[in-house]
Coordinates of C-alpha atoms and ligand atoms in Angstrom, one line a residue:
M118 CA 0.0 0.0 0.0
N119 CA 1.4 3.4 -1.0
I120 CA 0.6 6.8 0.5
L121 CA 1.8 10.0 -1.1
H122 CA 2.7 12.8 1.2
T123 CA 2.8 16.4 0.0
S124 CA 2.0 19.8 1.5
D125 CA 2.2 23.6 1.1
W126 CA 0.8 23.9 -2.4
H127 CA 0.0 27.5 -1.8
L128 CA -2.4 27.6 -4.8
G129 CA -3.1 31.2 -5.9
Q130 CA 0.3 32.5 -4.7
S131 CA 1.2 35.8 -6.3
F132 CA 5.0 35.9 -6.5
F133 CA 6.3 39.4 -7.0
N134 CA 3.1 40.0 -9.0
Q135 CA 3.7 36.8 -11.1
N136 CA 0.9 34.3 -11.3
R137 CA 1.8 30.7 -10.6
K138 CA -1.2 29.1 -12.2
N139 CA 0.8 27.4 -15.0
E140 CA 3.3 25.9 -12.5
H141 CA 0.6 24.6 -10.2
Q142 CA -1.3 23.2 -13.2
A143 CA 1.9 21.5 -14.4
F144 CA 2.6 20.1 -10.9
L145 CA -0.9 18.7 -10.5
D146 CA -0.8 17.1 -13.9
W147 CA 2.6 15.6 -13.0
L148 CA 1.2 14.4 -9.6
L149 CA -1.6 12.5 -11.4
T150 CA 1.0 10.6 -13.5
I151 CA 2.8 9.7 -10.2
V152 CA -0.4 8.5 -8.7
Q153 CA -0.9 6.1 -11.6
T154 CA 2.7 4.9 -12.0
H155 CA 3.3 4.3 -8.3
E156 CA -0.2 2.9 -7.6
I157 CA -1.0 5.4 -4.8
Q158 CA -4.0 4.6 -2.6
A159 CA -4.2 8.0 -0.9
I160 CA -2.6 11.5 -1.1
I161 CA -2.1 13.5 2.1
V162 CA -1.9 17.2 1.7
A163 CA -0.5 18.4 5.0
G164 CA -1.9 21.9 5.0
D165 CA -1.6 25.2 3.1
V166 CA -3.5 24.1 0.0
F167 CA -4.2 27.8 -0.7
D168 CA -1.8 30.7 -0.2
T169 CA -4.4 33.1 1.2
A170 CA -7.7 33.0 3.1
S171 CA -9.5 34.3 0.0
P172 CA -7.9 32.4 -2.9
P173 CA -8.6 33.6 -6.4
S174 CA -11.2 31.7 -8.4
Y175 CA -8.5 30.1 -10.7
A176 CA -6.8 28.6 -7.5
R177 CA -10.1 27.1 -6.3
E178 CA -10.7 25.7 -9.8
L179 CA -7.2 24.1 -9.8
Y180 CA -8.1 22.4 -6.5
H181 CA -11.5 21.2 -7.7
S182 CA -10.3 20.0 -11.1
F183 CA -7.6 18.0 -9.4
V184 CA -10.2 16.2 -7.3
V185 CA -12.2 15.4 -10.4
S186 CA -9.2 14.2 -12.3
L187 CA -8.2 11.9 -9.4
Q188 CA -11.6 10.1 -9.7
A189 CA -10.4 7.9 -12.6
T190 CA -7.4 6.6 -10.5
G191 CA -9.4 5.5 -7.4
C192 CA -6.9 7.3 -5.2
A193 CA -8.3 9.0 -2.1
L194 CA -7.4 12.6 -1.2
I195 CA -7.0 13.8 2.4
V196 CA -6.7 17.6 2.7
L197 CA -5.7 19.2 6.0
G198 CA -6.0 22.9 6.8
G199 CA -2.8 24.9 7.2
N200 CA -2.1 28.3 8.8
H201 CA -2.6 30.0 5.4
D202 CA -5.9 28.2 4.7
S203 CA -9.3 29.7 5.7
V204 CA -11.2 27.1 7.7
S205 CA -14.5 28.3 6.1
V206 CA -13.1 28.3 2.6
L207 CA -12.0 24.7 3.0
N208 CA -15.3 23.8 4.6
E209 CA -17.4 25.3 1.8
T210 CA -16.8 22.3 -0.4
R211 CA -16.0 19.7 2.3
G212 CA -19.5 18.0 2.1
L213 CA -19.4 18.0 -1.7
L214 CA -15.9 16.6 -1.9
Q215 CA -16.8 13.8 0.5
H216 CA -18.7 12.3 -2.4
L217 CA -15.6 12.4 -4.5
N218 CA -13.3 10.2 -2.3
T219 CA -11.9 13.4 -0.7
T220 CA -11.8 14.0 3.1
V221 CA -11.2 17.6 4.2
V222 CA -10.2 18.4 7.8
A223 CA -10.0 22.2 7.9
A224 CA -9.8 22.5 11.7
C225 CA -9.8 20.3 14.7
T226 CA -13.3 19.0 15.4
E227 CA -15.2 18.6 18.6
D228 CA -16.0 15.0 17.8
L229 CA -12.5 13.6 17.5
S230 CA -13.6 10.6 15.5
Q231 CA -14.1 13.0 12.5
Q232 CA -10.4 13.3 12.4
L233 CA -9.9 9.6 12.1
I234 CA -9.8 8.5 8.5
E235 CA -9.8 5.1 6.9
V236 CA -7.7 4.5 3.8
K237 CA -9.0 1.5 1.7
D238 CA -7.0 -0.6 -0.7
T239 CA -8.3 -1.6 -4.2
T240 CA -10.4 -4.5 -2.7
G241 CA -12.2 -2.1 -0.4
Q242 CA -10.5 -3.3 2.8
V243 CA -9.2 -0.8 5.3
A244 CA -5.4 -0.6 4.7
A245 CA -4.4 2.3 6.9
L246 CA -5.8 4.7 9.5
V247 CA -4.9 8.4 9.4
C248 CA -5.0 10.7 12.4
A249 CA -5.8 13.8 10.5
V250 CA -4.5 16.7 12.5
P251 CA -4.7 20.1 10.7
F252 CA -3.0 23.4 11.8
L253 CA -4.1 23.8 15.5
R254 CA -5.1 27.2 16.6
P255 CA -4.5 27.8 20.3
R256 CA -8.1 28.8 20.9
D257 CA -9.1 25.4 19.6
L258 CA -7.1 23.7 22.3
I259 CA -7.0 25.7 25.5
S260 CA -8.5 28.8 27.1
S261 CA -5.9 31.1 28.5
E262 CA -6.0 31.9 32.2
A263 CA -5.2 35.2 33.8
G264 CA -2.0 35.4 35.8
Q265 CA -0.2 32.7 33.7
S266 CA 3.4 33.5 32.9
G267 CA 4.6 33.1 29.3
D268 CA 6.5 29.9 30.2
D269 CA 3.3 28.4 31.7
K270 CA 1.3 29.1 28.6
K271 CA 4.0 27.7 26.4
A272 CA 4.2 24.5 28.4
R273 CA 0.4 24.1 28.5
L274 CA 0.1 24.6 24.8
G275 CA 2.7 22.0 24.0
E276 CA 1.0 19.6 26.4
A277 CA -2.4 20.4 24.8
I278 CA -1.1 19.7 21.3
S279 CA 0.5 16.4 22.5
A280 CA -2.7 15.4 24.3
H281 CA -4.7 16.0 21.1
Y282 CA -2.4 13.7 19.2
H283 CA -2.4 11.1 21.8
A284 CA -6.2 11.0 22.2
L285 CA -6.6 10.6 18.5
F286 CA -3.9 8.0 18.3
E287 CA -5.6 6.0 21.1
Q288 CA -8.9 6.1 19.1
A289 CA -7.0 4.9 16.0
C290 CA -5.5 1.9 18.1
E291 CA -9.0 1.0 19.3
R292 CA -10.3 1.1 15.8
R293 CA -7.5 -1.0 14.5
D294 CA -8.1 -3.6 17.3
A295 CA -11.8 -3.6 16.5
L296 CA -11.0 -4.2 12.8
G297 CA -8.5 -6.9 13.8
L298 CA -6.2 -5.9 11.0
A299 CA -2.4 -5.4 10.9
I300 CA -2.5 -1.9 9.4
P301 CA -0.3 1.2 9.9
I302 CA -1.4 4.3 11.7
I303 CA -0.3 7.6 10.1
A304 CA -0.5 11.0 11.7
T305 CA -0.4 14.4 10.1
G306 CA 0.4 17.9 11.3
H307 CA 0.9 21.5 10.2
L308 CA 3.3 23.1 12.7
T309 CA 7.0 23.8 13.4
A310 CA 8.7 20.9 14.9
L311 CA 11.8 21.8 16.9
G312 CA 15.1 22.0 15.1
V313 CA 14.1 22.5 11.5
S314 CA 15.5 25.0 8.9
Q315 CA 13.0 27.4 7.5
S316 CA 12.9 29.6 4.4
D317 CA 11.8 33.2 3.6
S318 CA 8.3 32.3 2.5
V319 CA 7.4 30.5 5.7
R320 CA 5.3 32.7 7.9
D321 CA 6.3 32.0 11.5
I322 CA 3.5 30.4 13.5
Y323 CA 3.5 31.7 17.0
I324 CA 1.1 29.2 18.4
G325 CA 0.4 31.4 21.3
T326 CA 3.9 31.7 22.5
L327 CA 5.1 28.3 21.4
E328 CA 7.9 28.6 18.8
G329 CA 8.2 24.9 18.1
F330 CA 6.7 21.6 19.0
S331 CA 9.0 18.9 20.4
A332 CA 9.1 15.7 18.3
D333 CA 8.8 13.8 21.6
G334 CA 5.2 15.0 21.9
F335 CA 4.1 13.0 18.9
P336 CA 2.5 9.6 19.5
P337 CA 4.2 6.4 18.2
A338 CA 2.6 6.5 14.8
D339 CA 4.1 4.5 11.9
Y340 CA 4.6 7.7 9.8
I341 CA 4.0 11.4 10.6
A342 CA 3.3 13.6 7.5
L343 CA 4.1 17.2 8.3
G344 CA 3.5 20.5 6.5
H345 CA 4.4 24.1 7.0
I346 CA 8.2 24.0 6.5
H347 CA 8.9 24.3 2.7
R348 CA 12.3 22.5 2.7
P349 CA 11.9 18.7 2.7
Q350 CA 13.5 17.2 5.8
V351 CA 13.5 14.5 8.4
V352 CA 12.6 15.7 11.9
A353 CA 14.8 15.1 14.9
K354 CA 16.7 12.3 13.0
R355 CA 13.6 10.2 13.0
E356 CA 13.1 8.8 9.5
H357 CA 9.3 8.4 9.9
I358 CA 8.7 12.0 10.9
R359 CA 9.0 14.2 7.8
Y360 CA 8.3 17.4 6.1
S361 CA 7.6 16.8 2.4
G362 CA 8.2 20.5 1.6
S363 CA 6.4 22.6 -1.0
P364 CA 6.3 21.3 -4.6
I365 CA 7.4 24.6 -6.1
P366 CA 9.8 27.2 -4.7
L367 CA 7.7 29.9 -2.9
S368 CA 10.6 32.2 -2.3
F369 CA 14.0 32.8 -4.0
D370 CA 15.9 31.2 -1.1
E371 CA 14.1 27.9 -1.9
V372 CA 15.4 27.8 -5.4
S373 CA 18.5 25.8 -4.5
T374 CA 16.4 23.1 -2.9
Q375 CA 15.3 20.0 -4.9
K376 CA 11.5 19.9 -4.4
Q377 CA 9.9 16.6 -3.8
V378 CA 6.8 14.5 -2.8
L379 CA 7.2 11.4 -0.6
I380 CA 5.8 8.0 -1.3
V381 CA 5.5 5.9 1.9
S382 CA 5.0 2.1 1.3
F383 CA 3.6 -0.4 3.8
Q384 CA 3.2 -4.1 3.8
G385 CA 0.6 -4.9 6.4
N386 CA 1.6 -2.7 9.2
R387 CA 5.3 -2.7 8.3
R388 CA 6.8 0.4 6.7
T389 CA 8.9 -0.9 3.8
A390 CA 10.1 2.3 2.1
I391 CA 10.0 6.1 2.1
L392 CA 10.7 7.2 -1.5
P393 CA 11.3 10.9 -2.2
V394 CA 10.2 11.7 -5.8
P395 CA 11.8 14.9 -7.2
V396 CA 9.3 17.4 -8.6
P397 CA 10.4 18.9 -11.9
R398 CA 11.0 22.6 -12.0
F399 CA 8.3 24.0 -14.2
Q400 CA 9.4 27.6 -14.1
P401 CA 13.2 28.4 -14.4
M402 CA 14.3 30.6 -11.4
A403 CA 17.7 31.7 -10.3
V404 CA 19.5 33.9 -7.8
L405 CA 22.5 35.9 -9.2
R406 CA 25.0 37.4 -6.8
G407 CA 28.0 39.7 -7.3
N408 CA 29.1 43.1 -8.3
L409 CA 27.8 44.6 -11.5
A410 CA 30.6 43.2 -13.6
E411 CA 30.0 39.7 -12.2
I412 CA 26.3 40.0 -12.7
E413 CA 26.8 40.9 -16.3
V414 CA 28.9 37.8 -16.9
Q415 CA 26.3 35.6 -15.2
L416 CA 23.5 37.1 -17.3
A417 CA 25.3 36.3 -20.5
A418 CA 24.5 32.6 -19.9
Y419 CA 20.8 33.3 -20.5
K420 CA 21.3 34.6 -24.1
G421 CA 19.2 32.5 -26.4
A422 CA 17.5 30.5 -23.7
K423 CA 14.1 29.0 -24.7
N424 CA 12.2 29.8 -21.5
V425 CA 12.0 33.0 -19.5
T426 CA 13.9 32.7 -16.2
W427 CA 12.7 34.6 -13.1
L428 CA 15.7 36.2 -11.4
C429 CA 16.6 37.6 -8.0
I430 CA 19.7 39.8 -8.5
E431 CA 21.7 40.7 -5.4
V432 CA 24.3 43.3 -6.2
T433 CA 27.2 43.7 -3.8
S434 CA 28.5 47.2 -3.7
E435 CA 30.3 49.6 -1.4
G436 CA 28.5 52.7 -2.3
Y437 CA 24.9 53.7 -3.1
M438 CA 24.0 53.7 -6.7
T439 CA 20.9 55.7 -7.5
D440 CA 20.8 54.3 -11.0
L441 CA 21.0 50.6 -10.1
H442 CA 17.6 49.8 -11.5
Q443 CA 18.4 51.4 -14.9
R444 CA 21.8 49.7 -15.1
I445 CA 20.3 46.3 -14.5
Q446 CA 17.4 47.0 -16.9
S447 CA 19.8 47.9 -19.7
M448 CA 21.7 44.6 -19.1
V449 CA 18.6 42.4 -19.3
S450 CA 16.5 44.2 -21.9
S451 CA 17.3 41.8 -24.7
L452 CA 17.5 38.6 -22.6
P453 CA 14.7 36.0 -21.8
V454 CA 14.7 36.9 -18.1
E455 CA 12.4 38.7 -15.8
V456 CA 14.0 40.5 -12.8
L457 CA 11.5 40.0 -10.0
Q458 CA 13.7 41.0 -7.2
L459 CA 16.7 43.4 -7.1
R460 CA 18.6 43.8 -3.9
R461 CA 21.6 45.6 -2.8
I462 CA 23.9 43.7 -0.5
R463 CA 26.3 46.1 1.2
S464 CA 29.5 45.3 3.0
A465 CA 29.4 45.5 6.8
Q466 CA 31.2 48.9 6.6
A467 CA 28.8 50.4 4.2
Q468 CA 25.9 49.1 6.3
A469 CA 27.2 50.8 9.4
M470 CA 27.2 54.1 7.6
G471 CA 23.7 55.5 7.4
R472 CA 21.6 52.6 6.3
E473 CA 18.4 54.5 7.0
C474 CA 18.6 56.9 4.0
E475 CA 19.2 54.0 1.6
E476 CA 16.4 51.8 2.6
S477 CA 12.8 52.3 2.0
L478 CA 10.1 51.0 4.3
T479 CA 8.5 48.8 1.6
E480 CA 11.7 46.7 1.5
L481 CA 11.3 45.7 5.1
T482 CA 9.0 43.4 7.0
P483 CA 7.4 44.7 10.2
H484 CA 9.7 42.4 12.1
E485 CA 12.8 43.9 10.5
V486 CA 11.6 47.5 11.3
F487 CA 11.0 46.4 14.9
E488 CA 14.5 44.8 15.0
R489 CA 16.1 48.0 13.7
R490 CA 14.4 50.1 16.4
L491 CA 15.5 47.6 19.1
Q492 CA 19.0 47.7 17.9
A493 CA 19.0 51.4 18.1
L494 CA 18.1 51.0 21.8
D495 CA 20.4 48.1 22.3
N496 CA 22.8 49.3 25.0
S497 CA 20.2 50.7 27.2
L498 CA 17.9 47.7 27.2
D499 CA 17.9 44.9 29.7
P500 CA 18.3 41.6 27.8
A501 CA 15.2 39.9 29.4
L502 CA 13.1 43.0 28.5
N503 CA 14.5 42.8 25.0
T504 CA 13.4 39.2 24.6
R505 CA 9.9 39.9 26.1
L506 CA 9.5 42.9 23.7
R507 CA 10.3 40.7 20.7
Q508 CA 7.9 38.0 21.9
R509 CA 5.1 40.6 22.5
F510 CA 5.7 42.1 19.1
A511 CA 5.5 38.7 17.4
E512 CA 2.3 38.0 19.2
V513 CA 0.7 41.3 18.1
V514 CA 1.7 40.7 14.5
A515 CA 0.5 37.1 14.6
S516 CA -2.9 38.2 16.0
L517 CA -3.2 40.9 13.3
D518 CA -2.5 38.3 10.7
E519 CA -5.2 36.1 12.3
D520 CA -7.7 39.0 12.3
K521 CA -7.0 39.3 8.5
G522 CA -8.1 35.7 8.5
E523 CA -4.7 34.4 7.4
Ligands
MN616 MN1 3.2 26.9 3.9

């Protein structure tokens, strides 16, 4: 029995104003061929199906068409809500998709058994049980109590997440016993497990004040399919706890990573293989670094290329060039490239000298602005207060994001 684990599709992403519809369409077409050639019984999408809480129509259409195309294969689809997904958007079509071999778990449910999913083999017999855990919002798990310190809350939240997993896992064990079958139990999640490396496009989840969930908190499932982190990786050196990563690079710092989906195979309840299948790159993308002369040399390689490459150009220079945009534009005007991001990387010395006048607010994230202000106060601030300020700021930004429904 083969299960395919993927996550973080981010359908509908706008990438420096570029639309990713063609890449996503190509990925979903490719995924269908993988389902057929590898005889996949179920696909698990571990959260962030959509990029935003109100995905554009074409993104919803991609999702729905994929469900329809999958029907001919007999493969089941299990979709979990991520931190980018709107619970109500995913729930809109949940009931409808149920009739198309697709189970959507947008948020954790009051009746835990709704998060326990049976995967059937071609003969119709139950071949695996999935503890379908979506992105967990703190309000779904605990009510905060007045007078609790930050550490208390953090510990309680970690415990609450672990308790949720264990309660569901226990139900799965009971179901397996009742069925009397030797079948694997698979768990899912959309969170930051401790000790993973992130990328620019991953929005930090401050689950309350919990920055990461310890892998020790997971139940002893046969495989744990995680989403949220866009780089594929094994968690805490445990082969069976994995992030599949996103199928397409969602930021330029992901360009150097080989994207993949994972095929997990079982014989009875025994895991026999975890096979990473590389996802083709459907849109050429590259990051060029160097001074102007070096950039010009690197750009020459694109002359005559068949497809347009999306570029991030990082120019290292000592001084400030007011005409940098024009200079780069004149270098690329006849080439099949699109410069989506142009950044100046200054030497430490240049950075120390008046960075404010060279930087515009639109180039910075709220976190970077806050960091700059903190640095300006650095010497006068007590380190403990400094840490608390950072935490508070992160919480405020996270709650604003949540208000926007993200
Ligand atoms: Mn994501």
